[in-house]
PDB file of C-alpha atoms in Angstrom:
ATOM      1  CA  GLU A   1      51.540  61.460 117.520  1.00 50.00           C
ATOM      2  CA  ARG A   2      49.257  62.053 120.472  1.00 52.00           C
ATOM      3  CA  LEU A   3      47.612  65.343 121.310  1.00 53.00           C
ATOM      4  CA  ILE A   4      47.448  66.026 125.038  1.00 53.00           C
ATOM      5  CA  ASP A   5      44.942  68.587 126.389  1.00 54.00           C
ATOM      6  CA  ALA A   6      43.327  69.264 123.021  1.00 60.00           C
ATOM      7  CA  ASP A   7      40.442  71.585 123.840  1.00 62.00           C
ATOM      8  CA  GLY A   8      38.281  74.064 122.045  1.00 72.00           C
ATOM      9  CA  TYR A   9      36.682  74.141 118.659  1.00 80.00           C
ATOM     10  CA  ILE A  10      38.440  72.048 115.992  1.00 86.00           C
ATOM     11  CA  PRO A  11      37.782  73.370 112.483  1.00 91.00           C
ATOM     12  CA  VAL A  12      37.821  71.074 109.461  1.00 93.00           C
ATOM     13  CA  HIS A  13      38.790  72.241 105.973  1.00 94.00           C
ATOM     14  CA  ARG A  14      39.729  70.451 102.752  1.00 92.00           C
ATOM     15  CA  GLY A  15      40.317  67.081 104.369  1.00 93.00           C
ATOM     16  CA  ALA A  16      42.210  68.311 107.431  1.00 95.00           C
ATOM     17  CA  ALA A  17      41.338  69.010 111.059  1.00 94.00           C
ATOM     18  CA  PHE A  18      43.173  71.753 112.977  1.00 94.00           C
ATOM     19  CA  ALA A  19      43.619  70.994 116.673  1.00 90.00           C
ATOM     20  CA  ALA A  20      45.427  73.048 119.302  1.00 88.00           C
ATOM     21  CA  THR A  21      46.569  72.173 122.790  1.00 77.00           C
ATOM     22  CA  TYR A  22      47.114  74.312 125.866  1.00 67.00           C
ATOM     23  CA  GLN A  23      50.832  75.027 126.314  1.00 66.00           C
ATOM     24  CA  GLY A  24      51.591  72.876 123.349  1.00 81.00           C
ATOM     25  CA  ARG A  25      51.117  72.715 119.636  1.00 87.00           C
ATOM     26  CA  LEU A  26      48.792  73.352 116.773  1.00 91.00           C
ATOM     27  CA  VAL A  27      48.586  70.546 114.253  1.00 92.00           C
ATOM     28  CA  ALA A  28      46.874  69.867 110.958  1.00 94.00           C
ATOM     29  CA  VAL A  29      45.788  66.242 110.742  1.00 93.00           C
ATOM     30  CA  ALA A  30      44.644  64.470 107.570  1.00 95.00           C
ATOM     31  CA  LEU A  31      41.118  63.157 108.113  1.00 95.00           C
ATOM     32  CA  ASP A  32      41.547  60.129 105.852  1.00 95.00           C
ATOM     33  CA  SER A  33      44.768  58.795 107.376  1.00 93.00           C
ATOM     34  CA  GLY A  34      45.326  60.542 110.715  1.00 90.00           C
ATOM     35  CA  ASP A  35      48.774  61.632 109.532  1.00 93.00           C
ATOM     36  CA  THR A  36      50.192  64.958 110.694  1.00 92.00           C
ATOM     37  CA  ILE A  37      50.362  67.402 107.778  1.00 95.00           C
ATOM     38  CA  TRP A  38      52.173  70.095 109.760  1.00 95.00           C
ATOM     39  CA  ALA A  39      52.703  71.124 113.368  1.00 93.00           C
ATOM     40  CA  ARG A  40      53.882  74.275 115.129  1.00 94.00           C
ATOM     41  CA  GLU A  41      54.303  75.658 118.613  1.00 93.00           C
ATOM     42  CA  PHE A  42      51.004  77.239 119.691  1.00 91.00           C
ATOM     43  CA  SER A  43      49.140  77.406 123.009  1.00 88.00           C
ATOM     44  CA  SER A  44      45.343  77.562 122.906  1.00 87.00           C
ATOM     45  CA  TYR A  45      42.469  76.264 124.953  1.00 82.00           C
ATOM     46  CA  GLN A  46      39.774  77.863 122.791  1.00 86.00           C
ATOM     47  CA  GLY A  47      40.576  76.628 119.292  1.00 88.00           C
ATOM     48  CA  GLY A  48      39.812  78.337 116.016  1.00 93.00           C
ATOM     49  CA  ASP A  49      37.761  78.507 112.860  1.00 96.00           C
ATOM     50  CA  ILE A  50      38.408  78.771 109.153  1.00 96.00           C
ATOM     51  CA  ASP A  51      36.842  80.823 106.404  1.00 93.00           C
ATOM     52  CA  PRO A  52      36.406  78.430 103.477  1.00 89.00           C
ATOM     53  CA  GLU A  53      36.453  81.220 100.864  1.00 90.00           C
ATOM     54  CA  SER A  54      39.639  83.054 101.880  1.00 91.00           C
ATOM     55  CA  GLY A  55      41.186  79.971 103.448  1.00 93.00           C
ATOM     56  CA  VAL A  56      42.326  81.898 106.523  1.00 97.00           C
ATOM     57  CA  LEU A  57      42.629  79.779 109.667  1.00 97.00           C
ATOM     58  CA  VAL A  58      41.860  82.006 112.667  1.00 97.00           C
ATOM     59  CA  MET A  59      43.088  80.854 116.077  1.00 96.00           C
ATOM     60  CA  THR A  60      42.964  82.416 119.515  1.00 94.00           C
ATOM     61  CA  ALA A  61      46.018  81.813 121.679  1.00 93.00           C
ATOM     62  CA  ALA A  62      46.065  81.301 125.448  1.00 90.00           C
ATOM     63  CA  ASP A  63      47.200  84.937 125.891  1.00 93.00           C
ATOM     64  CA  SER A  64      44.149  86.096 123.839  1.00 92.00           C
ATOM     65  CA  HIS A  65      46.123  87.118 120.782  1.00 95.00           C
ATOM     66  CA  ALA A  66      44.227  86.275 117.613  1.00 96.00           C
ATOM     67  CA  TRP A  67      46.192  84.816 114.726  1.00 97.00           C
ATOM     68  CA  GLY A  68      45.512  84.451 111.034  1.00 97.00           C
ATOM     69  CA  LEU A  69      47.328  81.400 109.687  1.00 97.00           C
ATOM     70  CA  ASP A  70      47.775  79.659 106.358  1.00 97.00           C
ATOM     71  CA  PRO A  71      46.040  76.264 106.720  1.00 96.00           C
ATOM     72  CA  ARG A  72      48.352  74.702 104.129  1.00 95.00           C
ATOM     73  CA  ASN A  73      51.507  75.093 106.226  1.00 96.00           C
ATOM     74  CA  GLY A  74      50.670  76.880 109.513  1.00 95.00           C
ATOM     75  CA  GLY A  75      52.520  80.031 108.474  1.00 97.00           C
ATOM     76  CA  ASP A  76      51.655  83.405 109.995  1.00 97.00           C
ATOM     77  CA  LEU A  77      49.473  85.763 107.971  1.00 98.00           C
ATOM     78  CA  TRP A  78      48.808  88.265 110.773  1.00 98.00           C
ATOM     79  CA  GLN A  79      48.564  88.632 114.551  1.00 97.00           C
ATOM     80  CA  GLN A  80      46.136  90.799 116.553  1.00 97.00           C
ATOM     81  CA  ARG A  81      47.640  91.739 119.939  1.00 97.00           C
ATOM     82  CA  ASP A  82      45.099  94.350 121.099  1.00 97.00           C
ATOM     83  CA  LEU A  83      42.910  91.713 122.799  1.00 96.00           C
ATOM     84  CA  ARG A  84      45.736  90.437 125.017  1.00 93.00           C
ATOM     85  CA  LEU A  85      44.553  88.967 128.331  1.00 90.00           C
ATOM     86  CA  ARG A  86      40.873  89.643 127.557  1.00 94.00           C
ATOM     87  CA  GLY A  87      39.985  85.951 127.836  1.00 92.00           C
ATOM     88  CA  VAL A  88      38.728  85.726 124.263  1.00 95.00           C
ATOM     89  CA  THR A  89      36.620  82.863 122.979  1.00 94.00           C
ATOM     90  CA  ALA A  90      37.320  80.748 119.964  1.00 94.00           C
ATOM     91  CA  PRO A  91      36.609  82.768 116.825  1.00 96.00           C
ATOM     92  CA  VAL A  92      33.708  82.337 114.439  1.00 96.00           C
ATOM     93  CA  ALA A  93      34.467  83.038 110.775  1.00 96.00           C
ATOM     94  CA  VAL A  94      31.810  85.158 109.097  1.00 94.00           C
ATOM     95  CA  GLY A  95      32.803  85.760 105.483  1.00 87.00           C
ATOM     96  CA  ASN A  96      35.963  87.865 105.480  1.00 92.00           C
ATOM     97  CA  GLN A  97      35.605  88.573 109.206  1.00 96.00           C
ATOM     98  CA  ALA A  98      36.023  86.667 112.458  1.00 97.00           C
ATOM     99  CA  VAL A  99      34.192  87.349 115.719  1.00 97.00           C
ATOM    100  CA  VAL A 100      35.479  86.655 119.242  1.00 97.00           C
ATOM    101  CA  GLY A 101      33.886  87.313 122.628  1.00 96.00           C
ATOM    102  CA  ASP A 102      35.733  88.427 125.759  1.00 96.00           C
ATOM    103  CA  TYR A 103      35.607  88.429 129.572  1.00 95.00           C
ATOM    104  CA  GLU A 104      33.731  91.768 129.745  1.00 95.00           C
ATOM    105  CA  GLY A 105      30.908  90.669 127.451  1.00 94.00           C
ATOM    106  CA  TYR A 106      32.176  92.367 124.301  1.00 95.00           C
ATOM    107  CA  LEU A 107      32.209  90.922 120.800  1.00 96.00           C
ATOM    108  CA  HIS A 108      35.081  91.998 118.544  1.00 97.00           C
ATOM    109  CA  TRP A 109      35.000  91.733 114.733  1.00 97.00           C
ATOM    110  CA  LEU A 110      38.387  91.172 113.082  1.00 97.00           C
ATOM    111  CA  SER A 111      39.251  91.599 109.425  1.00 97.00           C
ATOM    112  CA  LEU A 112      40.604  88.378 107.948  1.00 97.00           C
ATOM    113  CA  ASP A 113      42.744  90.474 105.592  1.00 96.00           C
ATOM    114  CA  ASP A 114      45.021  91.891 108.305  1.00 97.00           C
ATOM    115  CA  GLY A 115      43.534  91.095 111.740  1.00 97.00           C
ATOM    116  CA  SER A 116      42.500  94.678 112.459  1.00 97.00           C
ATOM    117  CA  ILE A 117      39.536  95.250 114.770  1.00 97.00           C
ATOM    118  CA  ILE A 118      36.734  96.640 112.618  1.00 96.00           C
ATOM    119  CA  ALA A 119      33.812  96.670 115.081  1.00 96.00           C
ATOM    120  CA  ARG A 120      32.905  96.019 118.705  1.00 95.00           C
ATOM    121  CA  THR A 121      29.667  95.707 120.661  1.00 94.00           C
ATOM    122  CA  ARG A 122      28.716  94.619 124.157  1.00 92.00           C
ATOM    123  CA  ALA A 123      26.463  91.564 124.300  1.00 90.00           C
ATOM    124  CA  GLY A 124      26.157  91.388 128.103  1.00 85.00           C
ATOM    125  CA  ARG A 125      27.683  92.441 131.394  1.00 86.00           C
ATOM    126  CA  GLY A 126      29.248  89.047 132.076  1.00 90.00           C
ATOM    127  CA  ALA A 127      31.994  87.228 130.232  1.00 95.00           C
ATOM    128  CA  ILE A 128      31.070  85.562 126.964  1.00 94.00           C
ATOM    129  CA  ALA A 129      30.867  81.990 128.232  1.00 82.00           C
ATOM    130  CA  THR A 130      31.343  80.013 125.025  1.00 89.00           C
ATOM    131  CA  ARG A 131      32.219  80.362 121.375  1.00 92.00           C
ATOM    132  CA  PRO A 132      29.440  82.319 119.604  1.00 94.00           C
ATOM    133  CA  VAL A 133      27.149  80.202 117.442  1.00 94.00           C
ATOM    134  CA  LEU A 134      26.478  81.325 113.876  1.00 95.00           C
ATOM    135  CA  HIS A 135      23.150  80.409 112.302  1.00 95.00           C
ATOM    136  CA  GLU A 136      21.657  81.999 109.169  1.00 94.00           C
ATOM    137  CA  GLY A 137      23.611  85.236 109.518  1.00 93.00           C
ATOM    138  CA  VAL A 138      22.920  85.695 113.235  1.00 96.00           C
ATOM    139  CA  LEU A 139      25.386  85.221 116.093  1.00 96.00           C
ATOM    140  CA  TYR A 140      23.958  83.716 119.259  1.00 96.00           C
ATOM    141  CA  VAL A 141      25.993  84.516 122.350  1.00 95.00           C
ATOM    142  CA  VAL A 142      25.609  83.388 125.953  1.00 93.00           C
ATOM    143  CA  SER A 143      27.253  85.454 128.660  1.00 90.00           C
ATOM    144  CA  ALA A 144      28.181  84.241 132.123  1.00 90.00           C
ATOM    145  CA  ASP A 145      25.357  86.331 133.630  1.00 84.00           C
ATOM    146  CA  GLY A 146      22.884  84.115 131.729  1.00 88.00           C
ATOM    147  CA  ARG A 147      22.002  86.574 128.987  1.00 88.00           C
ATOM    148  CA  LEU A 148      21.359  85.187 125.504  1.00 93.00           C
ATOM    149  CA  SER A 149      21.935  87.710 122.734  1.00 93.00           C
ATOM    150  CA  ALA A 150      21.217  87.516 119.012  1.00 95.00           C
ATOM    151  CA  ILE A 151      23.359  89.872 116.936  1.00 94.00           C
ATOM    152  CA  ARG A 152      23.712  90.394 113.211  1.00 89.00           C
ATOM    153  CA  ALA A 153      26.863  88.468 112.392  1.00 90.00           C
ATOM    154  CA  ARG A 154      28.388  90.469 109.582  1.00 81.00           C
ATOM    155  CA  VAL A 155      29.551  94.056 109.825  1.00 83.00           C
ATOM    156  CA  ASP A 156      29.226  95.930 106.555  1.00 77.00           C
ATOM    157  CA  ASP A 157      30.964  99.086 105.414  1.00 59.00           C
ATOM    158  CA  ASP A 158      27.948 101.189 106.390  1.00 50.00           C
TER     159      ASP A 158
END
């Protein structure tokens, strides 16, 4: 099958790539053969990420809902609706959390257990322009106003 308008970050996990299309589908594709493992209706232009330890596939939909999915079959684990229409970025998995940026310059930390928002901070006055980059426990974020921010990636219980 062909994927039309596949955009955003495409995570890879256990021999599969997870690609989403705008106004289309989310598919898991076997890296060794190119065969479709599973497919489901899903609209995204940002993409997703996966936490290799918990195995939760986190995707952001075109309406800015964040979803936790089972990478084995595409089944729903949870859905976070509180970010609706905030123009969220693709998520970055950070341990048992995922981080997304939004159009007002905020970063939102989501629990991978249930999708709840566990923290929020403002990285800049402009929209977060791209998916945050994670390097050695630090998130690097560029906002549309040209500000580069470095923020501790993981939120602890303290």
